[in-house]
Each structure stands twice: as structure tokens, then as C-alpha cells.
């Protein structure tokens, strides 16, 4: 209901001042001014309220005005801090549970433009062709200029079966591209696994949610249960946008017997933490390669840095995204919440990856596979010659259905192939 400010101005000004005091008390203002400067700026805010009260052309929705002021204040800090309404806060909670209805897309603000960090594998946005790095300039025809992250999330979410149109600009494309995407229930299983060459394990982590570490332990158990000893392990963190910090620590601990995993430093003592690995006797000891790229962000970068700095794995791929800040969620009394950046995190070697990313040990750019055509020449082999002499059959001869699928996977993914080739030759080079 709309009301005039001159009726409720005192109440809402008090609420706003209380919010300012909350920010100051928890010590998370981006650049705290002196007491004199704070008082001066609050006085300025009061003058603006007076001007609005006396001169604005229409009656004011007081709640919208106050929330807009709060959102503007938090937006001025950094792209990852945000004020969330009660509805937006519920959306965020649904994300970490692993079930929600939407497009399956992770976004951030980059240079004040809504940017895709990564589409989640096999989900509507991914299937439609949305790619990491796409700049979202419109949602359902509405410009995203001045949108916050939470504004965009609210617009992109919706009931299963409904359609949302997003328009993006993409590097290398002259004109904007539009996608009509049907929303679906996004139930994210964050860990997938497979085996290559009978003794090289593959684990893909797509994001970090509440169940990720447990899923990883279960996947490792299945991989290690085979008759053939594990000779190598590929951990695929490409296009992993991150998620829960605690889960990234637990995932790193699965592979490390000791050493620092990550540390964080902020303005308050409570934000300074050091997480260390513990030896539970279950850590795999085979060589590891971690796949990373520009869509590897946040919690995924923590795992990459921890395994690299502790000399547990080789990183292969391209430079990561570079999100090295820690956010905390502060629930507020009316059901809304404040998402606030409180610290920067550092790899075990003391390196901040903020706006820089984690560099791979071996740079391998992804090469888009060339589509097969009917006219493509095929290499002729002895077995293709009419009347050829049959070879002797033995273990591993021929290509069964599973091996055929593996070859197809590696043909489409040169980075994965490079990782597996490296692990295959690991033992050879150790003997030299």
C-alpha cells in the first residue's frame, strides 16, 4: 500500500539508520569513514529524504524506497555483495540445497555487466547453447542495465515449463544472440565419475553444494573397487562456478594427508581463518591431474590452488576465473538477508587469486572438435584389406562398446585426452 513519507518518515528513517549501524557494528563496510564523515553523510541522506517528501510528483512506496537505498549502498561495495529480499533469500537457499526451478546457469557481474560464469552441464541453458563468458544484456526483452545479481536471478527463475528469453553478446559474434529457454527443475548431482583405460579414474565436480563431499567419497569408492589398481586420477573442475566454501575444504581434504588448504583474511578477527587437511588414511595416492579453465571459479579455485600448492596434483588447461573473495550471509529480522564480502582467501602458498585466477602448470587450450562428415577420408588399416589374416585375440584386443565410448569422449575433448595421456606416461617417465 502506498503511503506518504510525511506520515511514516520517522519510522523508516529510524529503520534505515539502524541498518547503517548494523553494518558499522559488524565491521564490514568497504571503506569506513570517520565518525564525523558518517554523521555528515547521514545528514545528507536526511536532506534527500526531505526533498523527496516535499517535491516528488507522486506518493511513495516507502518499503521500495528504503530497500532501494539499501541495495544502492551494498551495490557500491563489490559485485558479490547484495541485499536480498525475503524471496531472493529463499532462492539462494534453494541453490545450496541442489534443487530449484530455472535455467541452470551461474552468473556474476563483470565490468557492471551481467556475465555467465558457467552454464551447468546438461541443464536448459547448457543445452540451448549458452556459454561461459556470454554477457546477458536482456531478459524477456528488458535491459539488464543496472540489474543486481539478485534481480537477474529472480527474473531467470520461474515455474517449470515456462519460457524465458535471454539476449547475450558473445566475443567473436557481431550481433547479439537470443535464446528461448524452457525452465526446468534443476536437481544438481554435483559429482560424476568414469573409468578410462581400465585404470585411470575420472571425477567431474560441477559445483559445490551441501552433498558434494559425500558424493565425491562415494564416487571414489566405486572407482577404487575395481580389480585393476588405480594408476591415475583426473579431477575435472572446468566450468565449475564454485558454491559452498566449506565443501571446497572437505573436497580438498579427501585428497590431502596434511598441509594448509586455504586461509582467509579480512578486517575482523572472525574472518581470519586457516583450514588444514587431516590424514584419515583413505586418501588416494595415485598421480592426479586437475582440469581447469576460465569457468573454474571461487570454491573450485580453492581446490585447484590447494592441490597444486601441496604438490598433490598437476593443473592442466587454462587460467581460472579469479574470484578470490569470501561472502557471508546475515539473515535480517524481516526474512531478508545481507550477502556481504568479508574476506579474501589465499592459497597455501599465500597467493591471492582475486581478479587474477589460478594458472595451470600445463597450458592446453580447448579445441572445438571438427564435426565428422561422410566425405571425411578414413585411414585404411590392415584389417580393412580383403582377405587379411586374422590376428590372435588376447586380453585388451579389439574395441568393445565401452572402449569405443571412451575413444569418442577423448576425441571430443582434447584437454581430457591430454590429462589421460599424461597419466598413462607417468610411470614410464618415473622409471627413466
Coordinates of C-alpha atoms in Angstrom, one line a residue:
X1 CA 0.0 0.0 0.0
X2 CA 1.3 3.4 -0.9
X3 CA 1.6 6.0 1.9
X4 CA 3.0 9.5 2.1
X5 CA 6.5 9.9 3.6
X6 CA 5.4 12.7 5.9
X7 CA 3.2 10.1 7.7
X8 CA 5.8 7.4 8.2
X9 CA 9.1 9.2 7.5
X10 CA 10.4 9.0 11.1
X11 CA 9.8 5.3 11.3
X12 CA 11.5 4.4 8.1
X13 CA 14.4 6.8 8.7
X14 CA 14.9 5.0 12.0
X15 CA 15.0 1.7 10.3
X16 CA 17.5 2.9 7.8
X17 CA 19.7 4.3 10.4
X18 CA 19.5 1.1 12.4
X19 CA 20.6 -0.8 9.2
X20 CA 23.6 1.6 8.8
X21 CA 24.6 1.0 12.5
X22 CA 24.4 -2.8 11.9
X23 CA 26.8 -2.6 9.1
X24 CA 29.2 -0.5 11.2
X25 CA 29.0 -2.8 14.2
X26 CA 29.9 -6.0 12.3
X27 CA 32.8 -4.2 10.8
X28 CA 32.2 -4.9 7.1
X29 CA 31.9 -1.5 5.5
X30 CA 34.2 -1.4 2.4
X31 CA 35.8 1.9 3.4
X32 CA 34.7 3.0 6.9
X33 CA 34.9 6.8 7.3
X34 CA 35.5 8.6 10.5
X35 CA 32.5 9.2 12.9
X36 CA 32.4 12.8 11.6
X37 CA 32.1 11.6 8.0
X38 CA 29.4 9.1 8.9
X39 CA 27.3 11.8 10.6
X40 CA 27.8 14.2 7.7
X41 CA 26.6 11.6 5.2
X42 CA 23.6 10.6 7.3
X43 CA 22.7 14.3 7.4
X44 CA 22.9 14.4 3.6
X45 CA 20.6 11.4 3.4
X46 CA 18.1 13.2 5.6
X47 CA 18.2 16.2 3.3
X48 CA 17.5 14.0 0.3
X49 CA 14.5 12.4 2.2
X50 CA 13.2 15.8 2.9
X51 CA 13.4 16.8 -0.7
X52 CA 11.6 13.6 -1.8
X53 CA 9.0 14.1 0.8
X54 CA 8.2 17.7 -0.2
X55 CA 8.7 17.6 -4.0
X56 CA 8.3 14.1 -5.6
X57 CA 5.5 14.1 -8.1
X58 CA 3.7 11.0 -6.8
X59 CA 3.1 9.2 -3.5
X60 CA 6.0 7.0 -2.4
X61 CA 6.1 3.3 -1.7
X62 CA 8.1 3.6 1.5
X63 CA 9.3 0.0 1.5
X64 CA 10.5 0.2 -2.0
X65 CA 12.4 3.4 -1.4
X66 CA 14.2 2.1 1.7
X67 CA 15.1 -1.2 0.1
X68 CA 16.3 0.7 -3.0
X69 CA 18.6 2.9 -0.8
X70 CA 20.0 -0.2 1.0
X71 CA 20.5 -2.0 -2.4
X72 CA 22.3 1.0 -3.7
X73 CA 24.6 1.2 -0.7
X74 CA 25.6 -2.5 -0.9
X75 CA 25.9 -2.4 -4.7
X76 CA 28.6 0.3 -4.3
X77 CA 30.9 -2.2 -2.5
X78 CA 31.6 -5.0 -4.9
X79 CA 29.8 -7.3 -7.5
X80 CA 29.3 -10.2 -5.0
X81 CA 27.7 -8.2 -2.1
X82 CA 23.9 -7.9 -2.2
X83 CA 20.9 -7.1 -0.2
X84 CA 18.3 -9.8 -0.7
X85 CA 14.6 -9.6 -0.2
X86 CA 12.9 -12.5 1.7
X87 CA 12.0 -14.0 -1.7
X88 CA 15.5 -13.6 -3.1
X89 CA 17.0 -15.1 0.1
X90 CA 14.8 -18.2 -0.3
X91 CA 16.1 -18.5 -3.9
X92 CA 19.7 -18.5 -2.6
X93 CA 18.9 -21.2 0.0
X94 CA 17.4 -23.4 -2.7
X95 CA 20.6 -23.1 -4.7
X96 CA 22.8 -24.7 -2.0
X97 CA 20.2 -27.5 -1.5
X98 CA 20.7 -28.5 -5.1
X99 CA 17.1 -28.3 -6.2
X100 CA 15.3 -25.3 -7.8
X101 CA 13.4 -24.4 -10.9
X102 CA 15.2 -22.3 -13.5
X103 CA 17.8 -22.4 -16.3
X104 CA 20.8 -24.0 -14.6
X105 CA 23.1 -21.0 -15.1
X106 CA 25.6 -19.3 -12.8
X107 CA 26.1 -15.5 -13.3
X108 CA 28.2 -12.7 -11.9
X109 CA 28.8 -9.0 -12.5
X110 CA 31.9 -8.2 -14.6
X111 CA 32.6 -4.6 -15.5
X112 CA 29.0 -3.9 -14.4
X113 CA 27.6 -6.3 -17.0
X114 CA 25.7 -9.4 -16.1
X115 CA 28.0 -12.2 -17.2
X116 CA 27.7 -16.0 -17.4
X117 CA 30.3 -17.8 -15.3
X118 CA 29.2 -21.2 -16.4
X119 CA 26.1 -23.0 -17.6
X120 CA 25.5 -26.2 -15.6
X121 CA 26.1 -29.3 -17.6
X122 CA 23.0 -30.9 -19.3
X123 CA 20.7 -28.2 -17.9
X124 CA 18.4 -26.0 -20.1
X125 CA 20.9 -23.1 -20.6
X126 CA 23.7 -25.5 -21.4
X127 CA 21.5 -27.4 -23.9
X128 CA 20.3 -24.2 -25.5
X129 CA 23.9 -23.2 -26.2
X130 CA 24.6 -20.5 -23.6
X131 CA 28.4 -20.4 -22.9
X132 CA 30.7 -19.1 -20.2
X133 CA 31.6 -15.5 -20.8
X134 CA 28.3 -14.6 -22.5
X135 CA 27.1 -11.1 -21.5
X136 CA 23.4 -11.1 -20.7
X137 CA 22.0 -7.7 -22.0
X138 CA 18.3 -8.5 -21.9
X139 CA 15.9 -10.8 -20.1
X140 CA 12.5 -11.2 -21.7
X141 CA 13.2 -8.0 -23.7
X142 CA 14.0 -6.0 -20.6
X143 CA 17.5 -4.4 -20.4
X144 CA 19.7 -5.7 -17.6
X145 CA 21.4 -2.4 -17.2
X146 CA 21.6 -1.5 -13.5
X147 CA 20.4 -5.0 -12.6
X148 CA 21.9 -6.6 -9.4
X149 CA 22.7 -10.3 -9.4
X150 CA 19.6 -11.0 -7.3
X151 CA 17.4 -9.0 -9.7
X152 CA 18.6 -11.2 -12.5
X153 CA 18.2 -14.5 -10.5
X154 CA 14.7 -13.5 -9.7
X155 CA 13.9 -12.8 -13.4
X156 CA 15.5 -16.1 -14.6
X157 CA 13.8 -18.3 -12.0
X158 CA 10.2 -19.4 -12.6
X159 CA 7.8 -22.3 -12.8
X160 CA 8.9 -25.5 -14.6
X161 CA 7.7 -25.4 -18.2
X162 CA 7.6 -21.7 -18.6
X163 CA 9.9 -19.9 -21.1
X164 CA 12.4 -17.1 -20.6
X165 CA 14.2 -15.3 -23.4
X166 CA 17.7 -14.1 -22.7
X167 CA 19.8 -12.0 -25.2
X168 CA 23.6 -12.1 -25.0
X169 CA 26.6 -10.7 -26.6
X170 CA 29.5 -13.0 -27.2
X171 CA 33.1 -12.4 -28.1
X172 CA 33.6 -13.1 -31.8
X173 CA 30.0 -12.6 -32.7
X174 CA 29.0 -9.3 -34.3
X175 CA 25.3 -9.3 -33.4
X176 CA 23.5 -10.2 -30.1
X177 CA 22.2 -13.8 -29.8
X178 CA 18.8 -14.6 -28.3
X179 CA 17.9 -17.9 -26.6
X180 CA 14.3 -19.0 -25.8
X181 CA 14.9 -21.4 -22.8
X182 CA 12.2 -23.5 -21.1
X183 CA 12.7 -23.6 -17.3
X184 CA 13.0 -26.9 -15.7
X185 CA 13.5 -28.4 -12.2
X186 CA 17.3 -28.2 -11.6
X187 CA 18.3 -31.1 -9.5
X188 CA 22.0 -31.0 -9.4
X189 CA 24.1 -34.1 -8.8
X190 CA 27.4 -32.4 -8.4
X191 CA 29.7 -35.4 -8.9
X192 CA 30.0 -37.7 -11.9
X193 CA 32.7 -40.4 -12.4
X194 CA 34.0 -42.8 -15.1
X195 CA 37.0 -45.0 -15.9
X196 CA 39.4 -44.8 -18.8
X197 CA 41.8 -47.5 -19.9
X198 CA 40.7 -49.7 -17.1
X199 CA 43.0 -48.0 -14.5
X200 CA 42.6 -44.2 -14.9
X201 CA 39.8 -42.7 -12.9
X202 CA 37.8 -39.6 -13.9
X203 CA 35.8 -37.5 -11.5
X204 CA 33.8 -34.4 -12.6
X205 CA 32.6 -31.9 -9.9
X206 CA 30.1 -29.4 -11.5
X207 CA 29.5 -27.3 -8.4
X208 CA 29.9 -27.3 -4.6
X209 CA 26.7 -27.8 -2.7
X210 CA 25.8 -29.5 0.6
X211 CA 26.3 -33.0 -0.6
X212 CA 29.4 -32.6 -2.8
X213 CA 32.0 -34.1 -0.4
X214 CA 29.8 -37.1 0.3
X215 CA 29.2 -37.7 -3.4
X216 CA 32.9 -37.5 -4.0
X217 CA 33.7 -40.1 -1.4
X218 CA 31.1 -42.4 -2.9
X219 CA 32.4 -41.9 -6.4
X220 CA 36.0 -42.6 -5.3
X221 CA 34.9 -45.8 -3.6
X222 CA 33.3 -47.1 -6.8
X223 CA 36.4 -46.2 -8.9
X224 CA 38.7 -47.9 -6.4
X225 CA 36.6 -51.0 -6.1
X226 CA 37.8 -52.4 -9.5
X227 CA 40.1 -55.4 -9.9
X228 CA 42.8 -53.2 -11.5
X229 CA 44.7 -50.9 -9.2
X230 CA 44.2 -47.2 -9.9
X231 CA 47.1 -45.7 -11.8
X232 CA 45.9 -42.2 -12.1
X233 CA 43.0 -39.8 -11.4
X234 CA 41.6 -36.8 -13.4
X235 CA 39.6 -34.3 -11.4
X236 CA 37.6 -32.1 -13.7
X237 CA 36.8 -28.7 -12.4
X238 CA 36.2 -27.0 -15.7
X239 CA 33.2 -24.6 -15.8
X240 CA 32.7 -25.2 -12.1
X241 CA 31.3 -21.9 -10.7
X242 CA 32.0 -22.7 -7.1
X243 CA 29.5 -22.7 -4.2
X244 CA 29.9 -23.5 -0.6
X245 CA 33.4 -22.7 0.9
X246 CA 33.1 -25.5 3.5
X247 CA 32.6 -28.1 0.8
X248 CA 35.7 -27.0 -1.1
X249 CA 37.7 -27.5 2.1
X250 CA 36.2 -31.0 2.6
X251 CA 36.8 -32.0 -1.1
X252 CA 40.4 -30.8 -0.9
X253 CA 40.9 -32.8 2.4
X254 CA 39.7 -36.0 0.6
X255 CA 43.0 -35.9 -1.5
X256 CA 45.4 -34.4 1.1
X257 CA 47.0 -36.0 4.1
X258 CA 48.4 -32.8 5.6
X259 CA 49.0 -29.1 4.8
X260 CA 47.1 -25.9 4.6
X261 CA 44.1 -26.0 2.3
X262 CA 43.1 -22.3 2.3
X263 CA 43.4 -19.2 4.5
X264 CA 41.2 -16.1 4.7
X265 CA 41.9 -12.6 5.9
X266 CA 39.5 -9.7 6.4
X267 CA 39.1 -6.7 8.7
X268 CA 37.7 -8.6 11.6
X269 CA 39.4 -11.4 13.7
X270 CA 36.5 -13.7 13.0
X271 CA 37.1 -13.5 9.2
X272 CA 40.7 -14.7 9.6
X273 CA 40.8 -18.5 9.3
X274 CA 43.2 -21.3 8.3
X275 CA 41.9 -24.6 7.1
X276 CA 44.2 -27.6 7.2
X277 CA 44.0 -31.2 5.9
X278 CA 43.7 -34.2 8.2
X279 CA 45.0 -37.7 7.4
X280 CA 42.2 -40.2 7.7
X281 CA 44.1 -43.0 5.9
X282 CA 41.7 -43.1 3.0
X283 CA 43.4 -40.6 0.6
X284 CA 44.1 -41.9 -2.9
X285 CA 47.9 -41.9 -3.6
X286 CA 47.9 -42.2 -7.3
X287 CA 49.1 -39.3 -9.6
X288 CA 46.5 -36.6 -10.2
X289 CA 45.7 -34.1 -12.9
X290 CA 43.2 -31.3 -12.3
X291 CA 41.4 -29.8 -15.4
X292 CA 40.7 -26.1 -15.1
X293 CA 39.5 -23.3 -17.4
X294 CA 38.1 -19.8 -17.4
X295 CA 34.8 -21.1 -15.9
X296 CA 36.6 -22.5 -12.9
X297 CA 35.7 -20.1 -10.1
X298 CA 35.6 -19.5 -6.3
X299 CA 35.4 -22.8 -4.4
X300 CA 36.7 -24.7 -7.4
X301 CA 39.8 -22.3 -7.4
X302 CA 40.3 -23.1 -3.8
X303 CA 40.6 -26.8 -4.5
X304 CA 42.8 -26.2 -7.5
X305 CA 45.2 -24.0 -5.5
X306 CA 45.2 -26.4 -2.5
X307 CA 46.1 -29.4 -4.6
X308 CA 48.7 -27.5 -6.7
X309 CA 50.5 -25.8 -3.7
X310 CA 50.6 -29.0 -1.7
X311 CA 52.2 -30.7 -4.8
X312 CA 49.4 -33.2 -4.9
X313 CA 48.3 -32.6 -8.5
X314 CA 49.3 -31.0 -11.8
X315 CA 46.9 -28.4 -13.2
X316 CA 46.1 -28.6 -16.9
X317 CA 44.0 -26.3 -19.0
X318 CA 43.7 -22.5 -19.0
X319 CA 43.7 -19.7 -16.4
X320 CA 40.8 -19.8 -14.0
X321 CA 38.1 -17.1 -13.4
X322 CA 39.7 -15.2 -10.4
X323 CA 37.1 -14.9 -7.7
X324 CA 39.1 -14.9 -4.5
X325 CA 36.6 -13.3 -2.0
X326 CA 34.5 -14.8 0.8
X327 CA 30.9 -13.9 1.3
X328 CA 28.8 -14.4 4.4
X329 CA 25.0 -14.4 4.7
X330 CA 23.5 -12.3 7.5
X331 CA 19.7 -13.0 7.9
X332 CA 17.7 -10.0 8.9
X333 CA 14.6 -9.8 11.1
X334 CA 12.0 -9.4 8.3
X335 CA 13.2 -12.5 6.4
X336 CA 15.5 -10.6 4.1
X337 CA 19.3 -11.1 4.2
X338 CA 22.6 -9.4 3.6
X339 CA 25.2 -11.1 1.5
X340 CA 28.4 -9.4 2.3
X341 CA 32.1 -9.8 1.3
X342 CA 34.0 -10.2 4.5
X343 CA 37.4 -11.5 3.4
X344 CA 39.8 -12.6 0.7
X345 CA 41.1 -16.1 0.6
X346 CA 44.6 -17.3 -0.1
X347 CA 46.1 -20.5 -1.4
X348 CA 48.5 -22.4 0.8
X349 CA 51.5 -20.5 -0.7
X350 CA 49.9 -17.3 0.4
X351 CA 48.8 -16.3 -3.1
X352 CA 45.5 -14.3 -3.6
X353 CA 43.8 -15.2 -6.8
X354 CA 41.3 -12.3 -6.7
X355 CA 40.9 -10.9 -10.3
X356 CA 44.0 -13.0 -11.3
X357 CA 43.0 -16.6 -11.2
X358 CA 45.0 -19.8 -10.9
X359 CA 47.5 -20.5 -13.6
X360 CA 47.8 -24.1 -15.0
X361 CA 51.1 -25.9 -14.8
X362 CA 50.5 -27.1 -18.4
X363 CA 48.6 -24.8 -20.7
X364 CA 46.2 -26.7 -23.0
X365 CA 43.6 -24.6 -24.8
X366 CA 40.3 -26.3 -25.6
X367 CA 40.0 -27.1 -29.3
X368 CA 36.4 -27.4 -30.5
X369 CA 36.1 -30.8 -32.3
X370 CA 35.5 -30.7 -36.0
X371 CA 32.2 -32.3 -37.0
X372 CA 32.5 -35.6 -38.7
X373 CA 31.3 -35.7 -42.3
X374 CA 30.5 -38.5 -44.7
X375 CA 33.2 -37.3 -47.1
X376 CA 35.9 -37.3 -44.5
X377 CA 38.7 -39.7 -45.6
X378 CA 39.3 -42.7 -43.3
X379 CA 42.7 -44.2 -42.6
X380 CA 42.9 -47.7 -44.1
X381 CA 44.4 -50.3 -41.9
X382 CA 45.4 -54.0 -42.4
X383 CA 42.1 -55.3 -41.1
X384 CA 40.3 -53.4 -43.8
X385 CA 42.1 -55.3 -46.6
X386 CA 40.1 -58.1 -48.3
X387 CA 41.4 -61.5 -47.3
X388 CA 43.6 -60.2 -44.5
X389 CA 45.0 -62.6 -42.0
X390 CA 43.2 -62.5 -38.6
X391 CA 45.3 -61.6 -35.7
X392 CA 45.4 -63.5 -32.4
X393 CA 42.8 -62.5 -29.9
X394 CA 44.0 -61.6 -26.4
X395 CA 43.0 -59.5 -23.4
X396 CA 42.5 -56.0 -24.5
X397 CA 42.5 -56.7 -28.2
X398 CA 39.7 -55.2 -30.3
X399 CA 37.5 -52.3 -29.3
X400 CA 34.5 -53.1 -27.2
X401 CA 31.5 -50.9 -26.7
X402 CA 32.9 -49.2 -23.6
X403 CA 36.3 -48.6 -25.1
X404 CA 34.5 -47.1 -28.2
X405 CA 32.7 -44.7 -26.0
X406 CA 35.9 -43.7 -24.2
X407 CA 37.6 -43.0 -27.6
X408 CA 34.7 -40.9 -28.6
X409 CA 34.9 -38.9 -25.4
X410 CA 38.6 -38.2 -25.9
X411 CA 38.1 -37.3 -29.5
X412 CA 35.7 -34.6 -28.5
X413 CA 37.8 -33.3 -25.5
X414 CA 41.4 -32.6 -26.2
X415 CA 42.1 -31.3 -22.7
X416 CA 40.8 -34.6 -21.1
X417 CA 42.8 -36.6 -23.6
X418 CA 45.9 -34.6 -22.7
X419 CA 45.3 -35.3 -19.0
X420 CA 44.9 -39.0 -19.6
X421 CA 47.9 -39.2 -21.9
X422 CA 50.0 -37.6 -19.2
X423 CA 48.8 -40.1 -16.6
X424 CA 49.5 -43.0 -18.9
X425 CA 53.1 -42.0 -19.4
X426 CA 53.7 -41.0 -15.7
X427 CA 55.1 -44.4 -14.7
X428 CA 57.2 -44.5 -17.9
X429 CA 58.9 -41.2 -17.0
X430 CA 59.4 -42.2 -13.4
X431 CA 61.5 -45.2 -14.5
X432 CA 63.7 -43.1 -16.7

